[in-house]
Coordinates of C-alpha atoms in Angstrom, one line a residue:
M8 CA -22.7 -21.8 -19.9
A9 CA -19.5 -20.5 -18.4
R10 CA -19.7 -18.3 -15.3
P11 CA -18.8 -14.6 -15.8
F12 CA -15.7 -14.9 -13.7
A13 CA -14.5 -17.9 -15.6
S14 CA -15.0 -15.9 -18.8
C15 CA -12.9 -13.1 -17.3
L16 CA -10.1 -15.6 -16.5
H17 CA -10.2 -16.8 -20.1
A18 CA -10.0 -13.3 -21.4
A19 CA -7.1 -12.4 -19.1
R20 CA -5.0 -15.4 -20.3
L21 CA -5.2 -14.0 -23.8
T22 CA -2.7 -11.4 -22.7
R23 CA 0.0 -14.1 -22.9
T24 CA -0.5 -14.1 -26.6
A25 CA -1.0 -11.2 -29.1
F26 CA -4.4 -10.2 -27.7
A27 CA -3.5 -8.0 -24.8
T28 CA -5.8 -5.1 -25.7
A29 CA -8.7 -7.5 -26.5
A30 CA -8.3 -9.1 -23.1
A31 CA -8.4 -5.7 -21.3
L32 CA -11.6 -4.8 -23.1
A33 CA -13.1 -8.2 -22.2
L34 CA -12.1 -7.9 -18.6
G35 CA -13.9 -4.5 -18.5
A36 CA -17.0 -5.9 -20.1
C37 CA -17.1 -8.8 -17.6
A38 CA -18.6 -6.7 -14.9
T39 CA -21.5 -5.3 -17.0
P40 CA -24.0 -8.0 -18.3
S41 CA -26.0 -8.7 -15.2
G42 CA -24.3 -6.7 -12.4
T43 CA -21.8 -9.5 -11.7
L44 CA -18.5 -8.1 -10.7
S45 CA -15.1 -9.7 -11.5
T46 CA -13.7 -9.4 -8.0
L47 CA -12.7 -12.6 -6.2
D48 CA -15.9 -12.6 -4.0
G49 CA -18.1 -10.8 -6.5
K50 CA -18.5 -7.8 -4.1
P51 CA -17.6 -4.1 -4.9
P52 CA -13.9 -3.3 -4.5
L53 CA -12.8 -1.9 -1.1
V54 CA -11.5 1.6 -0.8
V55 CA -8.5 1.5 1.5
A56 CA -7.4 4.9 2.9
H57 CA -3.7 4.7 2.5
R58 CA -2.2 6.2 5.7
G59 CA -5.6 7.9 6.2
A60 CA -6.7 10.9 4.2
S61 CA -3.0 11.5 3.3
G62 CA -3.8 13.6 0.3
Q63 CA -5.3 16.2 2.6
L64 CA -3.7 15.9 6.0
P65 CA -0.4 14.8 7.5
E66 CA -0.4 11.0 7.1
E67 CA -0.9 8.3 9.7
T68 CA -2.4 10.7 12.3
L69 CA -5.7 10.3 14.1
E70 CA -6.9 13.3 12.2
A71 CA -6.0 11.8 8.8
Y72 CA -7.7 8.6 9.7
A73 CA -10.8 10.3 11.0
R74 CA -11.0 12.4 7.9
A75 CA -10.8 9.3 5.7
I76 CA -13.6 7.7 7.6
E77 CA -15.7 10.9 7.3
L78 CA -15.1 10.7 3.5
G79 CA -16.5 7.1 3.5
A80 CA -13.4 4.9 3.4
D81 CA -14.1 1.2 4.0
V82 CA -10.7 0.6 5.5
I83 CA -7.9 2.7 7.1
E84 CA -4.3 1.6 6.5
M85 CA -1.3 2.1 8.7
D86 CA 2.4 1.2 9.0
L87 CA 3.6 0.0 12.3
L88 CA 7.0 0.8 13.8
S89 CA 8.3 0.4 17.3
T90 CA 9.5 3.0 19.7
R91 CA 12.6 2.5 21.9
D92 CA 10.3 1.4 24.8
G93 CA 8.5 -1.1 22.6
V94 CA 5.3 0.7 21.8
L95 CA 3.8 0.2 18.3
V96 CA 3.1 3.5 16.5
T97 CA 1.9 4.5 13.1
R98 CA 4.6 6.0 10.9
H99 CA 5.7 5.0 7.4
D100 CA 9.5 5.2 7.9
P101 CA 11.8 4.5 10.8
N102 CA 13.5 7.8 9.8
L103 CA 11.4 10.5 11.5
A104 CA 12.9 13.2 9.4
T105 CA 10.6 12.1 6.6
S106 CA 7.2 12.7 8.3
T107 CA 7.7 14.7 11.5
D108 CA 9.2 18.1 12.5
V109 CA 11.9 16.5 14.5
A110 CA 14.6 18.6 12.8
A111 CA 13.1 21.7 14.4
H112 CA 13.5 20.2 17.9
P113 CA 16.9 21.3 19.2
E114 CA 16.6 19.0 22.2
F115 CA 16.9 16.1 19.9
A116 CA 19.7 17.5 17.7
A117 CA 22.3 15.1 19.1
R118 CA 20.3 12.0 18.1
K119 CA 20.8 12.7 14.4
K120 CA 22.8 9.8 13.0
T121 CA 23.4 7.7 9.9
K122 CA 22.1 4.2 9.9
Q123 CA 21.3 1.3 7.6
V124 CA 17.6 0.5 7.0
D125 CA 17.0 -2.6 4.9
G126 CA 20.3 -2.1 3.2
E127 CA 19.9 1.6 2.5
T128 CA 22.1 4.2 4.2
Q129 CA 19.9 7.0 5.7
T130 CA 20.7 10.0 7.8
G131 CA 18.2 11.4 10.3
W132 CA 16.4 10.7 13.5
F133 CA 15.1 7.2 14.0
V134 CA 12.0 6.1 15.8
D135 CA 13.8 3.3 17.7
E136 CA 15.9 6.0 19.4
F137 CA 12.8 7.7 20.9
T138 CA 10.5 6.7 23.8
L139 CA 6.8 7.1 23.2
A140 CA 6.7 10.1 25.5
E141 CA 9.5 11.8 23.4
L142 CA 7.8 10.9 20.2
K143 CA 4.6 12.5 21.3
T144 CA 6.3 15.9 21.5
L145 CA 6.9 15.9 17.7
G146 CA 4.4 17.1 15.1
A147 CA 3.5 15.2 11.9
I148 CA 4.2 16.9 8.6
S149 CA 3.1 16.4 5.0
T150 CA 5.4 14.2 3.0
D151 CA 4.5 15.7 -0.4
A152 CA 5.3 19.3 -1.3
E153 CA 2.2 19.5 -3.6
R154 CA -0.1 18.7 -0.7
P155 CA -1.5 21.1 2.0
Q156 CA 1.3 22.3 4.3
Q157 CA -0.8 24.4 6.8
F158 CA -1.4 21.5 9.1
N159 CA 2.3 20.6 9.6
G160 CA 3.2 20.2 13.2
R161 CA -0.4 20.3 14.5
F162 CA -1.1 16.6 14.8
K163 CA 0.8 14.0 16.9
V164 CA 2.0 10.5 16.1
P165 CA -0.6 8.0 17.4
T166 CA 0.0 4.6 18.8
F167 CA -1.5 1.6 17.1
Q168 CA -3.8 1.1 20.1
E169 CA -5.2 4.7 19.6
V170 CA -6.0 3.9 15.9
V171 CA -7.8 0.7 16.9
D172 CA -9.8 2.6 19.5
L173 CA -10.6 5.3 16.8
A174 CA -11.8 2.6 14.3
K175 CA -14.0 1.0 16.9
A176 CA -15.5 4.4 18.1
K177 CA -16.1 5.5 14.5
S178 CA -17.7 2.2 13.6
K179 CA -20.2 2.7 16.5
E180 CA -20.7 6.3 15.6
T181 CA -21.4 5.8 11.9
G182 CA -23.1 2.5 12.1
R183 CA -20.8 1.0 9.6
T184 CA -17.8 -1.3 10.1
I185 CA -14.5 0.5 9.7
A186 CA -11.7 -2.1 9.0
I187 CA -8.0 -1.6 9.7
Y188 CA -5.1 -2.6 7.6
P189 CA -1.8 -2.6 9.7
E190 CA 1.6 -3.4 8.2
T191 CA 4.6 -4.8 10.0
K192 CA 7.0 -2.3 8.5
N193 CA 10.7 -3.1 8.3
P194 CA 10.2 -6.2 10.6
T195 CA 13.7 -7.5 10.2
Y196 CA 15.2 -4.1 11.1
F197 CA 13.2 -4.0 14.3
R198 CA 13.7 -7.6 15.1
D199 CA 17.5 -7.1 14.9
L200 CA 17.2 -4.2 17.3
G201 CA 15.4 -6.5 19.8
L202 CA 12.1 -4.7 19.1
P203 CA 10.0 -7.3 17.2
M204 CA 6.5 -6.2 16.4
E205 CA 4.5 -9.3 15.6
D206 CA 3.6 -10.6 19.0
K207 CA 2.5 -7.1 20.1
L208 CA 0.3 -6.7 17.0
I209 CA -1.4 -10.0 17.7
A210 CA -1.9 -9.1 21.4
I211 CA -3.6 -5.8 20.5
L212 CA -5.9 -7.5 18.1
E213 CA -6.7 -10.2 20.6
A214 CA -7.5 -7.6 23.2
A215 CA -9.8 -5.8 20.7
G216 CA -11.6 -9.1 20.0
W217 CA -10.3 -8.9 16.4
N218 CA -8.3 -12.1 16.0
S219 CA -10.7 -14.0 13.8
R220 CA -11.3 -14.7 10.1
N221 CA -14.3 -12.4 10.2
A222 CA -12.6 -9.5 12.0
P223 CA -12.4 -6.1 10.2
V224 CA -8.7 -6.5 9.9
F225 CA -6.1 -7.2 7.1
V226 CA -2.5 -7.7 8.2
Q227 CA 0.1 -6.9 5.6
S228 CA 3.9 -7.1 5.2
F229 CA 6.5 -7.0 2.5
E230 CA 8.4 -9.8 4.4
P231 CA 6.9 -13.3 4.1
G232 CA 8.6 -14.4 7.3
S233 CA 6.7 -11.8 9.3
L234 CA 3.4 -13.1 8.0
K235 CA 4.4 -16.7 8.4
Y236 CA 5.5 -16.1 12.0
M237 CA 2.2 -14.5 12.9
K238 CA 0.3 -17.3 11.3
R239 CA 2.2 -19.8 13.4
Q240 CA 1.5 -17.7 16.5
G241 CA -2.2 -18.0 15.9
L242 CA -3.1 -14.9 14.0
K243 CA -6.4 -15.7 12.2
T244 CA -7.2 -12.5 10.3
P245 CA -6.7 -12.3 6.5
M246 CA -3.1 -11.7 5.7
V247 CA -1.6 -9.9 2.7
Q248 CA 1.7 -10.2 0.9
L249 CA 2.9 -6.9 -0.4
I250 CA 4.9 -6.8 -3.6
D251 CA 7.1 -3.9 -4.4
G252 CA 9.4 -2.5 -7.1
D253 CA 11.7 0.5 -7.6
G254 CA 10.7 2.1 -10.9
I255 CA 9.8 1.6 -14.5
D256 CA 12.1 1.3 -17.5
M257 CA 10.3 4.0 -19.7
K258 CA 11.6 2.3 -22.9
T259 CA 10.1 -1.1 -22.2
G260 CA 7.6 -0.7 -19.4
A261 CA 9.5 -3.3 -17.3
I262 CA 9.7 -2.9 -13.5
T263 CA 13.2 -2.1 -12.2
Y264 CA 14.6 -3.1 -8.9
A265 CA 16.9 -1.4 -6.4
V266 CA 17.6 -1.3 -2.7
P267 CA 15.6 -1.2 -0.5
V268 CA 12.6 -2.2 -2.6
D269 CA 14.2 -5.0 -4.7
R270 CA 13.2 -7.9 -2.4
P271 CA 12.1 -8.6 1.1
Y272 CA 15.0 -7.7 3.3
E273 CA 15.0 -11.1 5.0
W274 CA 15.9 -12.5 1.6
T275 CA 18.8 -10.2 1.3
Q276 CA 20.0 -11.2 4.8
A277 CA 19.7 -14.9 3.8
G278 CA 21.7 -14.4 0.5
D279 CA 18.6 -15.0 -1.6
R280 CA 19.1 -12.7 -4.7
R281 CA 15.6 -13.1 -6.2
N282 CA 13.5 -10.0 -6.7
F283 CA 9.9 -9.3 -5.8
S284 CA 9.1 -10.3 -9.4
V285 CA 9.1 -14.0 -8.5
M286 CA 6.0 -13.4 -6.4
V287 CA 3.8 -12.6 -9.3
T288 CA 4.5 -15.8 -11.2
P289 CA 2.0 -18.7 -10.9
A290 CA 4.5 -20.5 -8.7
G291 CA 5.0 -17.5 -6.6
L292 CA 1.3 -16.9 -6.1
A293 CA 0.8 -20.6 -5.2
E294 CA 3.5 -20.1 -2.5
I295 CA 1.9 -17.0 -1.2
K296 CA -1.5 -18.8 -0.9
T297 CA 0.1 -21.2 1.7
Y298 CA 0.4 -18.4 4.2
A299 CA -1.6 -15.4 3.0
D300 CA -5.1 -14.6 1.6
G301 CA -4.2 -11.8 -0.8
I302 CA -1.6 -9.8 -2.4
G303 CA -0.9 -6.0 -2.3
P304 CA 1.2 -5.4 -5.5
W305 CA 2.5 -2.1 -6.7
K306 CA 0.0 -1.2 -9.4
R307 CA 2.6 -1.3 -12.1
Y308 CA 2.5 -5.1 -11.9
I309 CA -1.0 -4.9 -13.2
V310 CA -0.8 -1.9 -15.6
S311 CA 2.6 -0.5 -16.4
I312 CA 3.6 2.6 -18.4
R313 CA 5.9 3.3 -21.3
G314 CA 7.4 6.6 -22.4
T315 CA 8.4 8.1 -25.7
I316 CA 12.1 7.6 -26.3
G317 CA 14.1 10.2 -28.2
A318 CA 16.9 9.8 -30.7
D319 CA 19.3 10.1 -27.9
G320 CA 17.8 7.0 -26.3
K321 CA 16.4 8.9 -23.4
P322 CA 12.7 9.5 -22.4
V323 CA 11.1 12.5 -23.8
D324 CA 9.6 15.3 -21.7
V325 CA 6.3 15.1 -23.7
N326 CA 4.4 17.7 -21.7
R327 CA 7.5 20.0 -21.5
D328 CA 7.3 20.7 -17.8
G329 CA 11.0 20.0 -17.3
K330 CA 10.5 16.7 -15.6
I331 CA 10.2 13.1 -16.7
N332 CA 7.4 11.3 -14.9
D333 CA 4.2 9.3 -15.4
A334 CA 2.5 12.2 -17.2
D335 CA 5.0 11.7 -20.0
A336 CA 4.0 8.1 -20.5
T337 CA 1.1 6.0 -21.6
S338 CA -0.4 2.9 -20.1
T339 CA 0.6 -0.5 -21.4
A340 CA -1.8 -3.4 -21.9
P341 CA -2.7 -5.1 -18.5
T342 CA -0.9 -8.2 -17.3
T343 CA -2.8 -11.3 -16.2
L344 CA -1.8 -10.8 -12.6
V345 CA -5.4 -10.1 -11.3
A346 CA -6.8 -13.2 -13.1
D347 CA -3.8 -15.3 -12.0
A348 CA -4.1 -14.3 -8.4
H349 CA -7.9 -14.9 -8.4
Q350 CA -7.2 -18.3 -9.9
A351 CA -4.9 -19.0 -7.0
G352 CA -7.6 -17.9 -4.6
L353 CA -5.9 -14.6 -3.7
F354 CA -7.6 -11.2 -3.6
V355 CA -5.7 -8.3 -5.1
H356 CA -5.3 -4.8 -3.4
P357 CA -2.9 -2.7 -5.5
F358 CA -1.1 0.4 -4.3
T359 CA -1.0 3.4 -4.4
F360 CA -3.5 5.6 -6.3
R361 CA -3.0 9.3 -6.2
N362 CA -4.5 12.4 -7.8
E363 CA -1.4 14.5 -8.7
S364 CA -1.0 14.9 -12.5
R365 CA 2.6 13.8 -12.3
R366 CA 1.5 10.4 -11.2
L367 CA -1.1 9.8 -13.9
A368 CA -0.3 8.3 -17.3
S369 CA -1.3 10.7 -20.1
D370 CA -4.1 8.4 -21.3
Y371 CA -6.0 9.1 -18.1
Q372 CA -6.2 12.7 -19.4
G373 CA -5.4 14.3 -16.0
D374 CA -8.4 12.7 -14.3
A375 CA -7.5 10.2 -11.6
K376 CA -11.0 8.6 -11.8
N377 CA -10.0 7.2 -15.2
E378 CA -7.2 5.3 -13.6
Y379 CA -9.4 3.8 -10.9
L380 CA -12.0 2.8 -13.5
A381 CA -9.3 1.0 -15.5
F382 CA -8.3 -1.1 -12.4
Y383 CA -11.8 -1.6 -11.2
R384 CA -12.8 -3.1 -14.6
L385 CA -9.8 -5.5 -14.3
G386 CA -11.4 -7.0 -11.2
V387 CA -9.1 -5.7 -8.4
D388 CA -10.7 -6.4 -5.0
G389 CA -9.6 -3.1 -3.5
V390 CA -7.3 -0.1 -3.9
F391 CA -4.9 1.7 -1.7
T392 CA -5.6 5.4 -2.2
D393 CA -4.4 8.7 -0.8
F394 CA -7.6 10.3 -2.0
T395 CA -10.6 8.4 -0.6
D396 CA -13.2 10.7 -2.1
T397 CA -11.8 10.2 -5.6
A398 CA -11.7 6.5 -5.3
L399 CA -15.3 6.4 -4.0
A400 CA -16.5 8.6 -6.8
A401 CA -14.9 6.4 -9.4
R402 CA -16.3 3.3 -7.7
A403 CA -19.8 4.7 -7.8
T404 CA -19.4 5.3 -11.6
Y405 CA -18.0 1.8 -12.0
L406 CA -20.9 0.2 -10.1
Q407 CA -23.4 2.2 -12.0
Q408 CA -21.9 1.1 -15.3
A409 CA -21.9 -2.5 -14.0
G410 CA -25.6 -2.3 -13.2
R411 CA -25.1 -2.4 -9.5

């Protein structure tokens, strides 16, 4: 008799023919007969707090990470950047205008400039122009206008070391292991500035006793070269290749590509014009397996969306809120990416799951838990989420339905 996971793979391959919907249903059913889950290791999917509890508090702060842990996150995720004096800190963008109150600091007004970041022209204040001491005078702010604003400016930008210390302390305090998920963000940009991050990341993990296959650490990057370098330098933790895209063609559901999320920037520098799309092919997954243990794809590589197109050839504002977004679209049949990655021996942690209605396809009926359930049933091994509590509630429902 075929093992449940083998049956799931068989069902997933049907999506290459005319049976996409049947495959989706079969994948959902694979988790139910005897409590066997269709994740790569058969364990419940991880809930990864994307930048901490970023749906509630300013992202990538100690307070946001602590809140995510309190909510029950298995893993806290952070992006690493380098200050001018070479200290790794947790921010999503080199441009501090995005996530701090730097614009309100007149003492730094003269540092505003226009720079190229991974091929994109940006104007603002850049982390590599600030020492750690200067950075610590800034306050973090919410990056989404729909989210709470009352905490803006109250929390500081932490160092990576401070986040490691927090994870260790909270693990001891709670009696459960809190894993970390650092990303080398814009590694080519920082390397070109003489501020490479990889060796410093490895050194911090070594000092923490966390450079091993069993350490509570996943190291991620959009740039294969960064991961390959760390592997050569002796990093032993699981590594994850991130896979991005720019948007969705609402007419076809196809992923679109544009700078700076069309390809790893190291490819652009080398004149390689391929897009991230090559990474999700069987050949691309096989290549990733040579240097990484899993993939972190944009969730649209697994389940895309398609809008209603009007007579003028443009997407229709179905809910008549004056905007065209995910809420005006419906989900398409799932691809075979999860099954293909599992067949290649790679786990799958898609990003990013959020609660706002504008980010939920109409078939989820305004309930973010329905989106999580759809992905859990497809066998993803974890999810990046801005809303830890919602992801956990959906996981509890999924496990109950699966007989776990």
